[in-house]
Amino acid sequence: MSDLSVQLETPTSGKYTQPTGLFINNEFVKGVDGKTFEVINPSTEEVITSVHEATEKDVDIAVAAARKAFEGPWRKETPENRGKLLVNLANLFEKNLDLLAAVESLDNGKAVSMAKVDISMCAGCLRYYGGWADKIEGKVIDTTPDTFNYIRKEPIGVCGQIIPWNFPLLMWAWKIGPAIACGNTVVLKSAEQTPLGALVAAGLIKEAGFPPGVINILSGFGKVAGAAIASHMDVDKVAFTGSTVVGRQIMKAAAGSNLKKVTLELGGKSPNIVFEDADIDNAISWVNFGIFFNHGQCCCAGSRIYVQESIYDKFVEKFKERAQKNVVGDPFAKDTFQGPQVSQVQFDRIMNYIKEGKDAGAKVEIGGTRKGDKGFFIEPTIFSGVTEDMKIVQEEIFGPVCSISKFKTKEEVIRVGNSTTYGLAAAVHTKNLNTAIEVSNALKAGTVWVNSYNTLHHQMPFGGYKESGIGRELGEAALDNYLQTKTVSIRLGDALF
Ligand code: ADP
């Protein structure tokens, strides 16, 4: 064991070597200030290990490494080779799927069966963007006979990427895939709650064959390393996923420094709408998955459930039955669907919202309490009897807590569906095609699912309307976040003036 790695053990993958350093220039190193911070297991509240912490100085070093790579060898790398490297990385994610999933469960608390899905989605995403690397094309534009104009798509440069803890590795892949496909270099900061998976994956970067400095991975705190990235004068672009509050700070920091390009994927309070003609059992499965998947820690969680009046009572009864069957417990147990919340801070925040809901007069249909007395487990919680102005209906809770209310007409549910400051996602459950299309088109949300929920795919753009974000991740759309457009206009004729 060195002080840049530690031997750890997971119940499903046995012993493994956990890197703990900052990953800069393809090497694990200590932070300049020699600081470390503890990583907590959310299932037991015990310390798993400590990792090295990046401060401003380390951000400077990582940005300098990324700059050197960008202006040097990486600039000359062929698009085909960039694609191959991403595909290599995707293959390594698949080869190490069980280990990566186990580390993710240990660190984040998500059920290992779900973490495995995350890791195969990471591989899918990296491979998909590997495929894009040599398909990024410019244009020729005819204006006058004596000019030849072409439009080139160029990488932006050094990209700062700040990711959250709810899908630690999936967010890693969503960010790195398109940035690298477009020829940028990266300094990525993982969330302080979940640095472990990002570091195991950092080891795979070198193994995949990336030149030093192209992808640098830092562990550290938002207010220190995150803020340093957002305000850095030599970072050309910052991509952030996290809360709307921090998203605003990132934008301010970008505006106050070098006007780096900004993309944001922020919070949500998504409506999940069930019409009376829906297949009820199907709708219940998706509504349950929509809010309780990943313990409600999804920016697109379907946390506001609206059910048409005539089926409301029956729906509530069946939904309660279904949610009570969700197995809450040890993320490594075979049948677990819901593990602990990620941290004490999140646990307290959620329990406060539950208290607010109760104090405001909402009715707890099920849950509303902690589960057990160790680990950050919360019972799946359904509130009814809510009014639209309640905090639990307007604010993002980011936990296994939803509200359910009834509506009469399509027009009414479109109005309430759109009545928050967010606009990330929504869903409509109906067998009527016209209703599905009409309501989907009227909802101000970046994604609308019909008769499903949370079925994200790397080929489809994802991002927010309103205060849920700026820009789109995934799909072809994500490439726009990482490319500059250059116009080259060549004069063919004689001088004009
Ligand atoms: P949460 O409140 O759910 O922890 P945050 O939005 O605070 O979500 O965190 C998401 C990511 O943003 C994390 O990597 C965190 O370290 C980072 N972060 C938090 N505050 C800042 C900040 N002021 N500047 C830059 N990054 C930040």
Coordinates of C-alpha atoms and ligand atoms in Angstrom, one line a residue:
M1 CA 0.0 0.0 0.0
S2 CA 1.3 3.4 -0.9
D3 CA -0.1 6.7 0.3
L4 CA -1.6 7.2 -3.2
S5 CA -3.8 4.1 -2.9
V6 CA -5.4 1.9 -0.4
Q7 CA -6.7 -1.7 -0.3
L8 CA -10.4 -1.8 0.1
E9 CA -13.0 -4.5 -0.1
T10 CA -16.6 -4.7 -1.4
P11 CA -19.0 -7.5 -0.7
T12 CA -19.5 -8.3 -4.4
S13 CA -16.0 -7.7 -5.9
G14 CA -13.7 -8.6 -3.0
K15 CA -10.4 -6.8 -2.5
Y16 CA -9.3 -4.1 -4.8
T17 CA -6.8 -1.2 -5.0
Q18 CA -8.5 2.1 -4.6
P19 CA -6.4 5.1 -5.9
T20 CA -6.6 8.1 -3.6
G21 CA -4.5 10.7 -5.4
L22 CA -5.4 13.5 -7.8
F23 CA -5.1 12.3 -11.4
I24 CA -3.0 14.8 -13.3
N25 CA -0.9 14.2 -16.5
N26 CA -1.8 10.4 -16.3
E27 CA -0.3 10.0 -12.8
F28 CA -1.8 9.9 -9.3
V29 CA -0.3 12.6 -7.2
K30 CA -0.8 14.3 -3.8
G31 CA -2.3 17.7 -3.5
V32 CA 0.2 20.6 -3.2
D33 CA -1.1 21.4 0.3
G34 CA -1.1 17.8 1.4
K35 CA -4.8 17.9 2.4
T36 CA -7.1 14.9 2.4
F37 CA -10.7 14.4 3.2
E38 CA -12.8 11.4 4.5
V39 CA -15.2 9.4 2.3
I40 CA -18.2 8.1 4.3
N41 CA -20.1 4.9 3.6
P42 CA -23.8 6.1 3.6
S43 CA -25.0 2.7 4.6
T44 CA -23.0 2.5 7.8
E45 CA -22.0 6.2 8.4
E46 CA -18.4 4.8 8.8
V47 CA -15.3 6.2 7.1
I48 CA -14.3 4.1 4.0
T49 CA -11.0 5.9 3.5
S50 CA -9.5 9.3 2.9
V51 CA -8.6 10.8 -0.5
H52 CA -6.3 13.7 -1.5
E53 CA -8.0 17.0 -1.8
A54 CA -7.4 19.5 -4.7
T55 CA -7.1 23.1 -3.8
E56 CA -6.7 26.1 -6.1
K57 CA -3.0 25.3 -6.7
D58 CA -3.9 21.8 -7.9
V59 CA -6.5 23.2 -10.2
D60 CA -3.8 25.5 -11.6
I61 CA -1.5 22.5 -12.2
A62 CA -4.3 20.4 -13.8
V63 CA -5.4 23.2 -16.0
A64 CA -1.8 23.8 -17.1
A65 CA -1.5 20.1 -17.9
A66 CA -4.7 20.2 -19.9
R67 CA -3.5 23.3 -21.7
K68 CA -0.2 21.8 -22.6
A69 CA -1.9 18.7 -24.0
F70 CA -4.4 20.8 -25.9
E71 CA -1.9 23.0 -27.6
G72 CA 0.5 20.1 -28.1
P73 CA 0.0 16.4 -29.1
W74 CA -3.8 16.3 -28.6
R75 CA -4.3 19.1 -31.2
K76 CA -2.5 16.9 -33.8
E77 CA -4.4 13.7 -32.8
T78 CA -6.6 12.5 -35.7
P79 CA -10.4 12.3 -35.1
E80 CA -10.2 8.6 -35.8
N81 CA -7.7 8.1 -33.0
R82 CA -9.8 10.2 -30.6
G83 CA -12.7 7.9 -31.3
K84 CA -10.6 4.8 -30.8
L85 CA -9.4 6.0 -27.4
L86 CA -13.0 6.6 -26.3
V87 CA -13.9 3.1 -27.5
N88 CA -11.0 1.7 -25.6
L89 CA -12.2 3.4 -22.5
A90 CA -15.7 2.1 -23.1
N91 CA -14.4 -1.4 -23.4
L92 CA -12.4 -1.0 -20.1
F93 CA -15.6 0.1 -18.4
E94 CA -17.3 -3.1 -19.6
K95 CA -14.3 -5.2 -18.6
N96 CA -14.3 -3.7 -15.1
L97 CA -18.1 -3.4 -14.8
D98 CA -18.5 -5.5 -11.6
L99 CA -15.7 -3.6 -9.8
L100 CA -16.9 -0.1 -10.9
A101 CA -20.5 -1.0 -9.9
A102 CA -19.3 -2.2 -6.5
V103 CA -17.3 0.9 -5.8
E104 CA -20.2 3.1 -6.9
S105 CA -22.5 1.2 -4.4
L106 CA -20.0 1.5 -1.6
D107 CA -19.5 5.2 -2.1
N108 CA -22.9 6.4 -3.1
G109 CA -25.2 3.8 -1.5
K110 CA -27.1 2.8 -4.7
A111 CA -28.2 -0.8 -5.1
V112 CA -25.4 -2.7 -6.9
S113 CA -27.9 -4.1 -9.4
M114 CA -28.7 -0.5 -10.4
A115 CA -25.0 0.5 -10.4
K116 CA -24.3 -2.2 -12.9
V117 CA -26.9 -0.6 -15.3
D118 CA -25.1 2.8 -14.7
I119 CA -21.8 1.3 -15.7
S120 CA -23.1 -0.3 -18.9
M121 CA -24.7 3.0 -19.7
C122 CA -21.3 4.7 -19.2
A123 CA -19.7 2.3 -21.7
G124 CA -22.6 2.9 -24.1
C125 CA -22.1 6.7 -23.8
L126 CA -18.3 6.6 -24.2
R127 CA -18.6 4.3 -27.2
Y128 CA -21.3 6.5 -28.8
Y129 CA -19.1 9.6 -28.6
G130 CA -16.2 7.6 -29.8
G131 CA -18.3 7.0 -32.9
W132 CA -18.9 10.8 -33.3
A133 CA -15.3 11.8 -33.1
D134 CA -14.7 11.4 -36.9
K135 CA -18.1 12.6 -38.0
I136 CA -17.8 16.2 -36.9
E137 CA -18.0 18.2 -40.1
G138 CA -18.0 21.7 -41.2
K139 CA -19.7 23.3 -44.2
V140 CA -19.0 25.3 -47.4
I141 CA -21.2 28.4 -47.8
D142 CA -21.7 30.2 -51.1
T143 CA -22.1 33.9 -50.8
T144 CA -20.6 35.7 -53.8
P145 CA -18.7 34.3 -56.8
D146 CA -15.5 35.8 -55.7
T147 CA -15.3 34.3 -52.2
F148 CA -14.9 30.8 -51.0
N149 CA -16.2 30.4 -47.5
Y150 CA -16.0 27.4 -45.2
I151 CA -17.1 26.8 -41.7
R152 CA -14.9 24.8 -39.4
K153 CA -15.9 23.1 -36.2
E154 CA -13.1 23.4 -33.7
P155 CA -12.7 22.2 -30.1
I156 CA -13.2 24.9 -27.5
G157 CA -10.0 24.1 -25.5
V158 CA -9.6 23.3 -21.9
C159 CA -13.0 22.2 -20.4
G160 CA -13.7 22.3 -16.7
Q161 CA -16.3 19.8 -15.7
I162 CA -18.0 19.7 -12.3
I163 CA -20.2 16.7 -11.5
P164 CA -22.6 15.6 -8.7
W165 CA -22.8 12.6 -6.5
N166 CA -26.1 11.0 -7.6
F167 CA -24.7 9.2 -10.7
P168 CA -21.0 9.6 -10.0
L169 CA -19.7 7.6 -13.0
L170 CA -22.5 8.2 -15.4
M171 CA -22.0 11.9 -15.1
W172 CA -18.3 11.3 -15.5
A173 CA -19.0 9.6 -18.9
W174 CA -21.6 12.1 -20.0
K175 CA -19.2 14.9 -19.5
I176 CA -16.0 13.3 -20.8
G177 CA -17.5 11.6 -23.9
P178 CA -18.5 14.6 -25.9
A179 CA -15.7 16.8 -24.7
I180 CA -13.1 14.3 -25.9
A181 CA -14.9 13.4 -29.1
C182 CA -14.7 17.1 -30.1
G183 CA -11.0 17.3 -29.4
N184 CA -11.0 19.2 -26.1
T185 CA -9.0 18.5 -23.0
V186 CA -10.6 18.1 -19.6
V187 CA -10.2 18.9 -15.9
L188 CA -13.1 17.1 -14.1
K189 CA -13.9 17.5 -10.5
S190 CA -16.0 14.7 -8.9
A191 CA -18.4 15.5 -6.0
E192 CA -16.8 15.4 -2.6
Q193 CA -19.4 12.9 -1.4
T194 CA -18.4 10.3 -4.1
P195 CA -14.8 10.5 -5.3
L196 CA -14.0 6.8 -5.4
G197 CA -15.4 5.6 -8.7
A198 CA -14.0 8.6 -10.5
L199 CA -10.5 7.6 -9.3
V200 CA -10.9 4.0 -10.3
A201 CA -12.0 5.1 -13.7
A202 CA -9.1 7.6 -13.9
G203 CA -6.8 4.6 -13.8
L204 CA -8.5 3.3 -16.9
I205 CA -7.8 6.5 -18.8
K206 CA -4.1 5.8 -18.9
E207 CA -4.8 2.1 -19.7
A208 CA -7.0 3.2 -22.6
G209 CA -4.0 5.0 -24.1
F210 CA -4.9 8.7 -23.7
P211 CA -1.8 11.0 -23.7
P212 CA -0.9 12.7 -20.5
G213 CA -2.9 15.8 -19.6
V214 CA -5.9 15.1 -21.9
I215 CA -8.2 14.0 -19.0
N216 CA -7.4 15.1 -15.5
I217 CA -9.6 14.0 -12.5
L218 CA -9.6 15.9 -9.2
S219 CA -11.3 15.1 -5.9
G220 CA -12.2 18.2 -3.9
F221 CA -14.8 20.5 -2.5
G222 CA -17.1 22.7 -4.5
K223 CA -16.3 26.0 -2.8
V224 CA -12.6 25.4 -3.3
A225 CA -11.7 23.3 -6.3
G226 CA -15.1 23.7 -8.0
A227 CA -15.0 27.5 -7.6
A228 CA -11.4 27.6 -8.8
I229 CA -12.4 25.8 -12.0
A230 CA -15.4 28.1 -12.6
S231 CA -13.4 31.3 -12.2
H232 CA -10.1 30.1 -13.8
M233 CA -8.8 32.4 -16.5
D234 CA -7.4 29.6 -18.6
V235 CA -10.4 27.3 -18.6
D236 CA -12.3 27.9 -21.8
K237 CA -15.6 26.2 -20.9
V238 CA -17.3 24.9 -17.8
A239 CA -19.9 22.2 -17.8
F240 CA -21.8 21.7 -14.5
T241 CA -24.4 19.3 -13.2
G242 CA -25.9 20.0 -9.8
S243 CA -28.2 22.3 -8.0
T244 CA -29.7 25.4 -9.4
V245 CA -28.2 27.5 -6.6
V246 CA -24.7 26.4 -7.5
G247 CA -25.5 26.7 -11.2
R248 CA -26.1 30.4 -10.7
Q249 CA -22.7 30.7 -8.9
I250 CA -20.9 29.0 -11.7
M251 CA -22.4 31.4 -14.2
K252 CA -21.5 34.4 -12.1
A253 CA -17.9 33.0 -11.8
A254 CA -17.7 32.5 -15.5
A255 CA -19.0 36.0 -16.2
G256 CA -16.7 37.5 -13.6
S257 CA -13.6 35.9 -15.0
N258 CA -13.0 35.1 -18.7
L259 CA -16.5 34.7 -19.9
K260 CA -15.9 31.0 -20.4
K261 CA -18.7 29.1 -22.2
V262 CA -21.2 27.6 -19.7
T263 CA -23.5 24.7 -19.9
L264 CA -25.7 23.7 -16.9
E265 CA -27.8 20.7 -16.0
L266 CA -29.7 21.7 -12.9
G267 CA -32.6 20.8 -10.7
G268 CA -36.1 19.7 -11.4
K269 CA -39.6 19.3 -10.0
S270 CA -41.0 17.1 -12.7
P271 CA -44.8 16.4 -13.1
N272 CA -45.8 12.8 -13.7
I273 CA -49.4 12.9 -15.1
V274 CA -51.8 10.0 -15.2
F275 CA -55.0 10.2 -17.3
E276 CA -58.0 8.1 -16.5
D277 CA -57.6 6.1 -19.7
A278 CA -54.0 4.9 -18.8
D279 CA -53.2 1.3 -18.1
I280 CA -53.2 1.7 -14.4
D281 CA -50.8 -1.1 -13.4
N282 CA -48.3 0.1 -16.0
A283 CA -48.6 3.7 -14.9
I284 CA -48.1 2.7 -11.3
S285 CA -44.9 0.9 -12.1
W286 CA -43.5 3.9 -14.0
V287 CA -44.7 6.4 -11.4
N288 CA -43.0 4.3 -8.7
F289 CA -39.8 4.1 -10.7
G290 CA -40.1 7.8 -11.6
I291 CA -39.8 8.9 -8.0
F292 CA -38.1 6.2 -6.1
F293 CA -35.4 5.1 -8.5
N294 CA -32.0 6.1 -7.2
H295 CA -33.7 7.0 -3.9
G296 CA -35.3 10.0 -5.5
Q297 CA -31.8 11.5 -6.1
C298 CA -32.5 12.2 -9.8
C299 CA -32.7 15.7 -11.2
C300 CA -35.5 14.5 -13.4
A301 CA -37.4 12.6 -10.6
G302 CA -41.1 12.6 -11.1
S303 CA -41.9 14.1 -7.8
R304 CA -45.2 15.8 -8.5
I305 CA -47.8 13.2 -9.4
Y306 CA -51.1 14.3 -10.9
V307 CA -53.9 11.7 -11.3
Q308 CA -57.2 12.3 -13.0
E309 CA -60.1 12.5 -10.6
S310 CA -62.1 9.4 -11.6
I311 CA -59.2 7.0 -10.9
Y312 CA -57.5 9.0 -8.1
D313 CA -58.6 6.9 -5.1
K314 CA -57.9 3.6 -6.7
F315 CA -54.5 4.8 -8.0
V316 CA -53.4 6.1 -4.6
E317 CA -54.3 2.7 -2.9
K318 CA -52.4 0.7 -5.6
F319 CA -49.4 3.1 -5.6
K320 CA -49.1 2.8 -1.8
E321 CA -49.1 -0.9 -2.0
R322 CA -46.5 -0.9 -4.8
A323 CA -44.2 1.6 -3.1
Q324 CA -44.3 -0.4 0.2
K325 CA -42.9 -3.3 -1.7
N326 CA -39.7 -1.4 -2.7
V327 CA -37.0 -3.1 -0.8
V328 CA -35.1 -0.5 1.2
G329 CA -31.8 -1.6 2.7
D330 CA -28.2 -2.8 2.1
P331 CA -27.2 -1.8 -1.4
F332 CA -25.2 -5.0 -1.7
A333 CA -28.2 -7.3 -0.9
K334 CA -29.7 -9.0 -3.9
D335 CA -33.2 -7.6 -3.8
T336 CA -32.5 -4.1 -2.7
F337 CA -34.2 -1.4 -4.8
Q338 CA -33.5 1.6 -2.6
G339 CA -30.3 2.2 -0.6
P340 CA -29.4 5.0 1.8
Q341 CA -29.4 8.7 0.8
V342 CA -25.9 9.8 0.0
S343 CA -24.9 11.8 3.1
Q344 CA -26.0 13.2 6.4
V345 CA -26.5 16.6 4.8
Q346 CA -28.9 15.2 2.2
F347 CA -30.6 13.0 4.8
D348 CA -31.3 16.1 7.1
R349 CA -32.5 18.2 4.1
I350 CA -35.0 15.5 3.1
M351 CA -36.2 14.9 6.7
N352 CA -36.7 18.7 7.0
Y353 CA -38.8 18.8 3.9
I354 CA -40.9 15.9 5.3
K355 CA -41.4 17.9 8.5
E356 CA -42.4 21.0 6.4
G357 CA -44.9 19.0 4.5
K358 CA -46.5 17.6 7.7
D359 CA -46.5 21.1 9.3
A360 CA -48.1 22.6 6.3
G361 CA -51.0 20.1 6.7
A362 CA -50.2 17.6 3.9
K363 CA -51.2 14.0 4.7
V364 CA -48.5 11.3 4.9
E365 CA -50.0 8.3 2.9
I366 CA -46.9 6.2 3.6
G367 CA -43.4 6.7 5.0
G368 CA -42.4 10.0 6.4
T369 CA -39.7 8.5 8.7
R370 CA -36.2 7.3 8.8
K371 CA -35.6 3.6 8.3
G372 CA -33.5 1.9 11.0
D373 CA -31.1 3.8 13.1
K374 CA -27.9 3.4 11.2
G375 CA -27.2 4.7 7.7
F376 CA -29.0 7.4 5.8
F377 CA -32.1 5.3 5.0
I378 CA -35.5 7.0 4.5
E379 CA -38.8 5.2 4.0
P380 CA -40.5 5.9 0.6
T381 CA -42.8 8.8 1.3
I382 CA -46.0 9.8 -0.4
F383 CA -47.8 13.0 0.5
S384 CA -51.4 13.7 -0.5
G385 CA -53.7 16.6 0.4
V386 CA -51.2 19.1 -0.9
T387 CA -51.7 22.5 -2.3
E388 CA -49.7 23.9 -5.2
D389 CA -48.1 26.6 -3.0
M390 CA -46.5 24.2 -0.5
K391 CA -42.8 24.0 -0.4
I392 CA -42.9 20.2 -0.9
V393 CA -44.7 20.8 -4.2
Q394 CA -42.5 23.6 -5.5
E395 CA -39.0 22.8 -4.3
E396 CA -36.7 20.0 -5.3
I397 CA -36.4 17.6 -2.4
F398 CA -33.9 15.1 -4.0
G399 CA -35.1 12.2 -2.0
P400 CA -37.7 9.4 -1.9
V401 CA -40.6 11.9 -1.4
C402 CA -43.4 12.8 -3.7
S403 CA -46.8 14.5 -3.7
I404 CA -49.9 13.2 -5.3
S405 CA -52.9 15.2 -6.2
K406 CA -56.0 15.0 -8.5
F407 CA -56.9 17.0 -11.6
K408 CA -60.1 17.3 -13.7
T409 CA -59.1 18.4 -17.1
K410 CA -56.2 18.4 -19.6
E411 CA -56.0 22.2 -19.5
E412 CA -55.8 22.3 -15.8
V413 CA -53.0 19.7 -15.6
I414 CA -51.0 21.4 -18.2
R415 CA -51.2 24.6 -16.2
V416 CA -50.2 23.1 -12.9
G417 CA -47.6 20.9 -14.6
N418 CA -45.9 24.0 -15.9
S419 CA -46.3 26.0 -12.7
T420 CA -42.8 25.6 -11.1
T421 CA -39.6 27.4 -12.0
Y422 CA -38.1 24.2 -13.3
G423 CA -38.5 22.4 -16.6
L424 CA -36.3 19.4 -16.8
A425 CA -38.7 16.5 -17.4
A426 CA -42.3 15.4 -17.4
A427 CA -44.4 12.3 -18.2
V428 CA -47.8 11.6 -19.5
H429 CA -49.6 8.3 -19.0
T430 CA -52.5 7.7 -21.4
K431 CA -53.7 5.4 -24.2
N432 CA -55.0 8.3 -26.2
L433 CA -52.5 9.4 -28.9
N434 CA -53.9 12.9 -29.2
T435 CA -53.8 13.5 -25.5
A436 CA -50.2 12.2 -25.4
I437 CA -49.0 14.5 -28.1
E438 CA -51.0 17.5 -27.1
V439 CA -49.9 17.4 -23.5
S440 CA -46.3 16.5 -24.4
N441 CA -46.1 19.5 -26.7
A442 CA -47.6 21.9 -24.1
L443 CA -45.3 20.9 -21.2
K444 CA -42.3 23.2 -20.8
A445 CA -39.8 20.4 -20.2
G446 CA -36.6 19.2 -21.9
T447 CA -37.8 15.6 -21.9
V448 CA -41.3 14.2 -21.9
W449 CA -41.9 10.5 -21.4
V450 CA -45.1 8.9 -22.6
N451 CA -46.1 5.8 -20.7
S452 CA -42.7 5.5 -19.1
Y453 CA -40.2 7.3 -16.9
N454 CA -36.4 7.8 -16.5
T455 CA -35.7 6.0 -19.7
L456 CA -32.7 8.1 -20.7
H457 CA -30.5 7.0 -23.6
H458 CA -27.2 8.4 -24.7
Q459 CA -28.5 9.0 -28.2
M460 CA -31.2 11.4 -27.0
P461 CA -30.6 14.9 -25.8
F462 CA -31.3 15.7 -22.2
G463 CA -31.4 19.1 -20.5
G464 CA -33.7 21.7 -19.1
Y465 CA -36.1 24.5 -19.9
K466 CA -36.4 27.4 -17.5
E467 CA -34.2 27.2 -14.4
S468 CA -33.4 23.6 -15.0
G469 CA -30.4 24.5 -17.2
I470 CA -28.7 25.7 -20.3
G471 CA -27.6 23.5 -23.1
R472 CA -28.2 19.8 -23.8
E473 CA -26.2 16.7 -22.8
L474 CA -26.2 13.4 -24.7
G475 CA -27.0 12.8 -28.4
E476 CA -25.7 14.9 -31.2
A477 CA -26.8 18.0 -29.3
A478 CA -24.1 17.7 -26.7
L479 CA -21.4 18.2 -29.3
D480 CA -22.6 21.8 -29.7
N481 CA -21.5 22.4 -26.1
Y482 CA -17.9 21.5 -26.9
L483 CA -17.3 23.1 -30.4
Q484 CA -16.5 26.5 -31.6
T485 CA -17.7 27.6 -35.1
K486 CA -15.1 29.3 -37.2
T487 CA -15.9 31.1 -40.4
V488 CA -13.1 31.2 -43.0
S489 CA -13.8 33.5 -45.9
I490 CA -11.3 33.5 -48.8
R491 CA -11.3 36.3 -51.3
L492 CA -10.9 35.0 -54.8
G493 CA -11.3 38.2 -56.9
D494 CA -9.4 41.5 -57.0
A495 CA -9.4 44.0 -54.1
L496 CA -12.8 45.6 -53.5
F497 CA -11.6 49.0 -52.2
Ligands
ADP1 P1 -25.7 19.1 -3.9 O1 -26.2 20.3 -3.2 O2 -26.7 18.1 -4.3 O3 -24.5 18.5 -3.2 P2 -24.2 20.8 -5.6 O4 -24.8 21.6 -6.7 O5 -23.8 21.5 -4.3 O6 -25.2 19.6 -5.3 O7 -22.9 20.0 -6.0 C1 -22.7 19.5 -7.3 C2 -21.2 19.7 -7.7 O8 -20.9 21.1 -7.6 C3 -20.2 19.1 -6.7 O9 -19.1 18.6 -7.4 C4 -19.8 20.2 -5.8 O10 -18.5 20.1 -5.2 C5 -19.8 21.4 -6.8 N1 -19.9 22.7 -6.2 C6 -20.6 23.1 -5.1 N2 -20.5 24.4 -4.9 C7 -19.7 24.9 -5.9 C8 -19.3 26.2 -6.2 N3 -19.6 27.3 -5.5 N4 -18.5 26.3 -7.3 C9 -18.2 25.3 -8.1 N5 -18.6 24.0 -7.8 C10 -19.4 23.8 -6.7

